[in-house]
């Protein structure tokens, strides 16, 4: 299976989100060998997008999740609320949350554990080094710290799978993505690390790449067996580009079945 995750960030209101969800659904009609497509819209449009996607194979995700179950936490949205509105996935620790909203590894770990243990939602942990860390030859060390802080001492429930999006900060919204070779090497490193920290089997750990994925470069990533999918920001807002990205995933799945 390959996974195509679409992060719509804070770009679209209700009308635009519903229109885009409808358009994406149209493009997916009739495809066999489909990747699993998950849309991550803003909180305020989750319910509307859920209704549009109700009878499709696409799934719904949230871009973040609160650390607490319930109570006096003004402005927070809990895992139960997200489950209630139909989310099956939630991003945790996106670099924009870490950098712009000062979310530390501790906060991210708390969010991850809340989603993992207090709801049926699958958390998607976003990790990735800054340019400074890569230039200092410390990309693996930095990513390793992000992962260890989340998985140390955590038991992954049987019904849950592990999803990690490797998104080097310097490649997000940039003119080009990381190199395929660097991504493959980091994905292998991440998978081995997660296996060491948890007792989760290889086929229940999925590592996605994110950072300037577009219709032209996506195939080169997806055809690598270490790349289980992609997390797409900018290009997921353009129907034609997103359709071509899904088509590339379909082509890879078909080719790998032959
Ligand atoms: C992202 O923000 O998760 C992302 C991958 O963005 P982009 O595809 O625009 O680089």
CSV table of C-alpha atoms and ligand atoms in Angstrom, one decimal:
chain,number,residue,atom,x,y,z
A,1,UNK,CA,0.0,0.0,0.0
A,2,UNK,CA,1.1,3.6,-0.6
A,3,UNK,CA,-0.4,6.5,1.3
A,4,UNK,CA,-1.0,10.0,-0.1
A,5,UNK,CA,-1.7,12.5,2.7
A,6,UNK,CA,-2.9,16.0,1.8
A,7,UNK,CA,-2.2,18.8,4.3
A,8,UNK,CA,-4.4,21.7,3.4
A,9,UNK,CA,-2.9,23.8,6.2
A,10,UNK,CA,-4.9,27.1,7.0
A,11,UNK,CA,-5.7,27.8,3.4
A,12,UNK,CA,-9.4,27.0,2.7
A,13,UNK,CA,-12.8,28.1,4.0
A,14,UNK,CA,-15.9,25.9,3.9
A,15,UNK,CA,-16.9,26.6,0.3
A,16,UNK,CA,-13.4,26.1,-1.1
A,17,UNK,CA,-12.8,23.0,1.0
A,18,UNK,CA,-16.0,21.3,-0.1
A,19,UNK,CA,-15.3,22.2,-3.7
A,20,UNK,CA,-11.8,20.8,-3.6
A,21,UNK,CA,-12.9,17.6,-1.8
A,22,UNK,CA,-15.5,17.1,-4.4
A,23,UNK,CA,-13.0,17.6,-7.2
A,24,UNK,CA,-10.5,15.3,-5.7
A,25,UNK,CA,-13.2,12.6,-5.3
A,26,UNK,CA,-14.1,12.9,-9.0
A,27,UNK,CA,-10.5,12.3,-10.0
A,28,UNK,CA,-10.3,9.1,-7.9
A,29,UNK,CA,-13.4,7.5,-9.4
A,30,UNK,CA,-13.0,4.2,-11.0
A,31,UNK,CA,-9.3,3.7,-10.1
A,32,UNK,CA,-8.3,0.2,-8.9
A,33,UNK,CA,-4.9,-0.2,-7.2
A,34,UNK,CA,-5.6,3.1,-5.4
A,35,UNK,CA,-3.3,4.5,-2.7
A,36,UNK,CA,-4.9,5.4,0.6
A,37,UNK,CA,-5.7,9.1,0.3
A,38,UNK,CA,-6.2,11.0,3.5
A,39,UNK,CA,-7.3,14.7,3.6
A,40,UNK,CA,-6.2,16.9,6.5
A,41,UNK,CA,-8.4,20.1,6.3
A,42,UNK,CA,-8.8,22.8,8.9
A,43,UNK,CA,-10.8,22.0,12.1
A,44,UNK,CA,-13.6,24.3,11.0
A,45,UNK,CA,-14.4,22.4,7.8
A,46,UNK,CA,-13.8,18.8,9.0
A,47,UNK,CA,-17.6,18.1,9.2
A,48,UNK,CA,-18.3,19.5,5.8
A,49,UNK,CA,-15.5,17.6,4.1
A,50,UNK,CA,-16.5,14.4,6.0
A,51,UNK,CA,-20.0,14.7,4.4
A,52,UNK,CA,-18.6,15.1,0.9
A,53,UNK,CA,-16.3,12.1,1.3
A,54,UNK,CA,-18.8,9.9,3.1
A,55,UNK,CA,-19.1,7.2,0.5
A,56,UNK,CA,-15.6,7.4,-0.9
A,57,UNK,CA,-12.4,5.5,0.0
A,58,UNK,CA,-10.7,8.7,1.1
A,59,UNK,CA,-10.2,9.2,4.8
A,60,UNK,CA,-10.3,12.3,7.0
A,61,UNK,CA,-7.5,13.6,9.3
A,62,UNK,CA,-6.9,16.6,11.6
A,63,UNK,CA,-3.8,18.8,11.5
A,64,UNK,CA,-3.3,18.7,15.2
A,65,UNK,CA,-4.8,17.4,18.4
A,66,UNK,CA,-5.1,18.7,22.0
A,67,UNK,CA,-3.1,17.1,24.8
A,68,UNK,CA,-6.0,16.8,27.2
A,69,UNK,CA,-9.1,14.7,27.3
A,70,UNK,CA,-11.7,17.2,28.4
A,71,UNK,CA,-12.1,20.3,30.6
A,72,UNK,CA,-11.2,24.0,30.9
A,73,UNK,CA,-8.7,24.2,28.0
A,74,UNK,CA,-9.9,27.1,26.0
A,75,UNK,CA,-9.1,26.9,22.3
A,76,UNK,CA,-8.1,23.2,22.4
A,77,UNK,CA,-9.7,20.4,20.4
A,78,UNK,CA,-9.6,16.9,22.0
A,79,UNK,CA,-8.9,13.5,20.3
A,80,UNK,CA,-12.5,12.5,21.2
A,81,UNK,CA,-13.9,15.6,19.4
A,82,UNK,CA,-11.9,14.7,16.3
A,83,UNK,CA,-13.1,11.1,16.5
A,84,UNK,CA,-16.6,12.4,16.8
A,85,UNK,CA,-16.3,14.4,13.6
A,86,UNK,CA,-15.0,11.4,11.7
A,87,UNK,CA,-11.2,11.8,11.8
A,88,UNK,CA,-9.2,8.6,11.5
A,89,UNK,CA,-5.8,10.2,11.5
A,90,UNK,CA,-4.2,13.3,13.2
A,91,UNK,CA,-0.9,15.0,12.4
A,92,UNK,CA,1.2,15.6,15.4
A,93,UNK,CA,4.4,17.7,15.6
A,94,UNK,CA,4.3,19.3,12.2
A,95,UNK,CA,7.3,21.6,11.8
A,96,UNK,CA,5.1,24.6,11.6
A,97,UNK,CA,3.7,23.7,15.0
A,98,UNK,CA,7.1,23.1,16.4
A,99,UNK,CA,8.7,26.2,15.0
A,100,UNK,CA,6.0,28.9,14.8
A,101,UNK,CA,4.0,27.7,17.9
A,102,UNK,CA,7.1,26.6,20.0
A,103,UNK,CA,5.9,23.0,20.4
A,104,UNK,CA,8.7,21.1,22.2
A,105,UNK,CA,9.4,17.3,21.9
A,106,UNK,CA,7.7,17.0,25.2
A,107,UNK,CA,4.5,18.6,24.0
A,108,UNK,CA,4.5,16.6,20.8
A,109,UNK,CA,5.0,13.4,22.8
A,110,UNK,CA,2.0,14.3,24.9
A,111,UNK,CA,-0.2,14.9,21.9
A,112,UNK,CA,1.0,11.6,20.3
A,113,UNK,CA,0.2,9.6,23.4
A,114,UNK,CA,-3.2,11.2,23.8
A,115,UNK,CA,-4.2,10.4,20.2
A,116,UNK,CA,-2.6,6.9,20.4
A,117,UNK,CA,-4.0,5.8,23.7
A,118,UNK,CA,-7.2,7.8,24.3
A,119,UNK,CA,-8.9,7.5,20.9
A,120,UNK,CA,-9.3,5.3,17.8
A,121,UNK,CA,-7.4,7.9,15.7
A,122,UNK,CA,-4.0,7.0,14.3
A,123,UNK,CA,-1.4,9.7,15.1
A,124,UNK,CA,1.0,10.7,12.3
A,125,UNK,CA,4.2,11.9,13.9
A,126,UNK,CA,6.0,14.6,11.8
A,127,UNK,CA,9.8,14.8,12.3
A,128,UNK,CA,12.6,16.4,10.3
A,129,UNK,CA,15.8,18.3,10.8
A,130,UNK,CA,16.5,22.0,10.2
A,131,UNK,CA,19.0,23.2,7.7
A,132,UNK,CA,21.5,24.0,10.5
A,133,UNK,CA,21.3,20.4,11.8
A,134,UNK,CA,21.8,19.0,8.3
A,135,UNK,CA,24.7,21.3,7.6
A,136,UNK,CA,26.2,20.2,10.9
A,137,UNK,CA,25.9,16.6,9.7
A,138,UNK,CA,23.4,15.9,12.6
A,139,UNK,CA,20.2,15.2,10.7
A,140,UNK,CA,19.9,11.6,12.1
A,141,UNK,CA,20.8,12.7,15.6
A,142,UNK,CA,18.1,15.5,15.5
A,143,UNK,CA,15.4,13.2,14.1
A,144,UNK,CA,16.4,10.5,16.5
A,145,UNK,CA,15.8,12.8,19.5
A,146,UNK,CA,12.4,13.7,18.1
A,147,UNK,CA,11.5,10.0,17.8
A,148,UNK,CA,12.9,8.7,21.0
A,149,UNK,CA,11.1,11.4,23.0
A,150,UNK,CA,7.8,10.0,21.6
A,151,UNK,CA,8.3,6.3,21.6
A,152,UNK,CA,10.4,5.7,24.7
A,153,UNK,CA,8.4,3.5,27.0
A,154,UNK,CA,5.2,3.6,24.9
A,155,UNK,CA,3.3,0.4,24.1
A,156,UNK,CA,1.6,0.6,20.7
A,157,UNK,CA,-1.8,-0.9,21.0
A,158,UNK,CA,-2.4,-4.0,18.7
A,159,UNK,CA,-5.0,-2.2,16.6
A,160,UNK,CA,-2.8,0.8,15.9
A,161,UNK,CA,-0.1,1.2,13.2
A,162,UNK,CA,2.8,3.6,13.4
A,163,UNK,CA,2.9,6.4,10.9
A,164,UNK,CA,5.8,8.8,10.7
A,165,UNK,CA,6.2,11.7,8.2
A,166,UNK,CA,9.8,12.6,7.5
A,167,UNK,CA,9.7,16.2,6.5
A,168,UNK,CA,13.1,18.0,6.5
A,169,UNK,CA,12.2,21.6,7.5
A,170,UNK,CA,14.4,23.1,4.8
A,171,UNK,CA,12.5,21.1,2.1
A,172,UNK,CA,9.0,22.2,3.0
A,173,UNK,CA,7.5,24.8,0.6
A,174,UNK,CA,10.9,25.0,-1.0
A,175,UNK,CA,12.0,25.1,-4.6
A,176,UNK,CA,13.0,21.4,-4.5
A,177,UNK,CA,12.6,18.4,-2.3
A,178,UNK,CA,15.4,16.4,-0.5
A,179,UNK,CA,17.2,13.9,-2.6
A,180,UNK,CA,15.7,10.5,-3.1
A,181,UNK,CA,18.9,8.9,-1.8
A,182,UNK,CA,18.9,11.0,1.4
A,183,UNK,CA,15.2,10.2,2.0
A,184,UNK,CA,15.6,6.5,1.5
A,185,UNK,CA,18.5,6.5,3.9
A,186,UNK,CA,16.6,8.5,6.6
A,187,UNK,CA,13.5,6.3,6.2
A,188,UNK,CA,15.6,3.1,6.8
A,189,UNK,CA,17.2,4.8,9.8
A,190,UNK,CA,13.8,5.8,11.2
A,191,UNK,CA,12.3,2.3,10.7
A,192,UNK,CA,15.1,0.6,12.5
A,193,UNK,CA,14.9,3.1,15.3
A,194,UNK,CA,11.2,2.6,15.8
A,195,UNK,CA,11.5,-1.2,15.7
A,196,UNK,CA,14.2,-0.9,18.4
A,197,UNK,CA,12.0,1.3,20.6
A,198,UNK,CA,8.7,-0.6,20.2
A,199,UNK,CA,7.9,-4.2,19.4
A,200,UNK,CA,5.9,-3.2,16.3
A,201,UNK,CA,6.4,-5.4,13.3
A,202,UNK,CA,8.0,-4.0,10.1
A,203,UNK,CA,4.7,-4.1,8.1
A,204,UNK,CA,2.9,-2.0,10.7
A,205,UNK,CA,5.4,0.9,10.5
A,206,UNK,CA,4.8,3.4,7.6
A,207,UNK,CA,7.3,6.1,6.8
A,208,UNK,CA,6.1,8.9,4.5
A,209,UNK,CA,8.2,11.7,3.0
A,210,UNK,CA,7.0,15.3,2.9
A,211,UNK,CA,8.7,18.4,1.4
A,212,UNK,CA,8.0,20.0,-2.0
A,213,UNK,CA,6.4,16.9,-3.5
A,214,UNK,CA,4.8,17.7,-6.8
A,215,UNK,CA,3.3,15.9,-9.8
A,216,UNK,CA,6.8,15.7,-11.5
A,217,UNK,CA,8.9,14.4,-8.6
A,218,UNK,CA,6.5,12.1,-6.7
A,219,UNK,CA,7.1,8.9,-8.8
A,220,UNK,CA,10.8,8.9,-8.0
A,221,UNK,CA,10.0,8.8,-4.3
A,222,UNK,CA,7.1,6.4,-4.3
A,223,UNK,CA,8.8,3.7,-6.3
A,224,UNK,CA,11.3,3.3,-3.4
A,225,UNK,CA,10.2,0.5,-1.1
A,226,UNK,CA,11.4,2.5,1.9
A,227,UNK,CA,8.9,5.3,1.0
A,228,UNK,CA,5.4,4.2,2.1
A,229,UNK,CA,3.8,7.4,0.9
A,230,UNK,CA,4.0,11.2,0.8
A,231,UNK,CA,2.6,14.1,2.8
A,232,UNK,CA,1.8,16.8,0.3
A,233,UNK,CA,1.2,20.5,1.2
A,234,UNK,CA,1.1,23.0,-1.6
A,235,UNK,CA,0.5,20.6,-4.5
A,236,UNK,CA,-2.5,19.1,-2.7
A,237,UNK,CA,-4.4,22.4,-3.1
A,238,UNK,CA,-4.3,22.1,-6.9
A,239,UNK,CA,-6.7,19.5,-8.3
A,240,UNK,CA,-4.7,18.6,-11.4
A,241,UNK,CA,-1.4,18.3,-9.6
A,242,UNK,CA,-3.0,16.2,-6.8
A,243,UNK,CA,-4.7,14.0,-9.4
A,244,UNK,CA,-1.3,13.3,-11.1
A,245,UNK,CA,0.3,12.6,-7.7
A,246,UNK,CA,-2.4,10.0,-7.0
A,247,UNK,CA,-2.0,8.6,-10.5
A,248,UNK,CA,1.8,8.2,-9.9
A,249,UNK,CA,1.0,6.2,-6.7
A,250,UNK,CA,-1.5,4.0,-8.6
A,251,UNK,CA,1.2,3.4,-11.3
A,252,UNK,CA,3.7,2.4,-8.7
A,253,UNK,CA,1.2,0.0,-6.9
A,254,UNK,CA,0.3,-1.6,-10.3
A,255,UNK,CA,4.0,-1.9,-11.3
A,256,UNK,CA,4.9,-3.5,-7.9
A,257,UNK,CA,2.1,-6.0,-8.2
A,258,UNK,CA,3.4,-7.3,-11.6
B,1,LIG,C1,3.9,20.1,4.6
B,1,LIG,O1,3.8,21.3,5.1
B,1,LIG,O2,3.6,19.2,5.3
B,1,LIG,C2,4.5,20.0,3.2
B,1,LIG,C3,5.0,18.9,2.9
B,1,LIG,O3,4.4,21.1,2.4
B,1,LIG,P1,4.9,21.3,0.9
B,1,LIG,O4,4.4,20.0,0.2
B,1,LIG,O5,4.2,22.5,0.4
B,1,LIG,O6,6.4,21.4,0.9
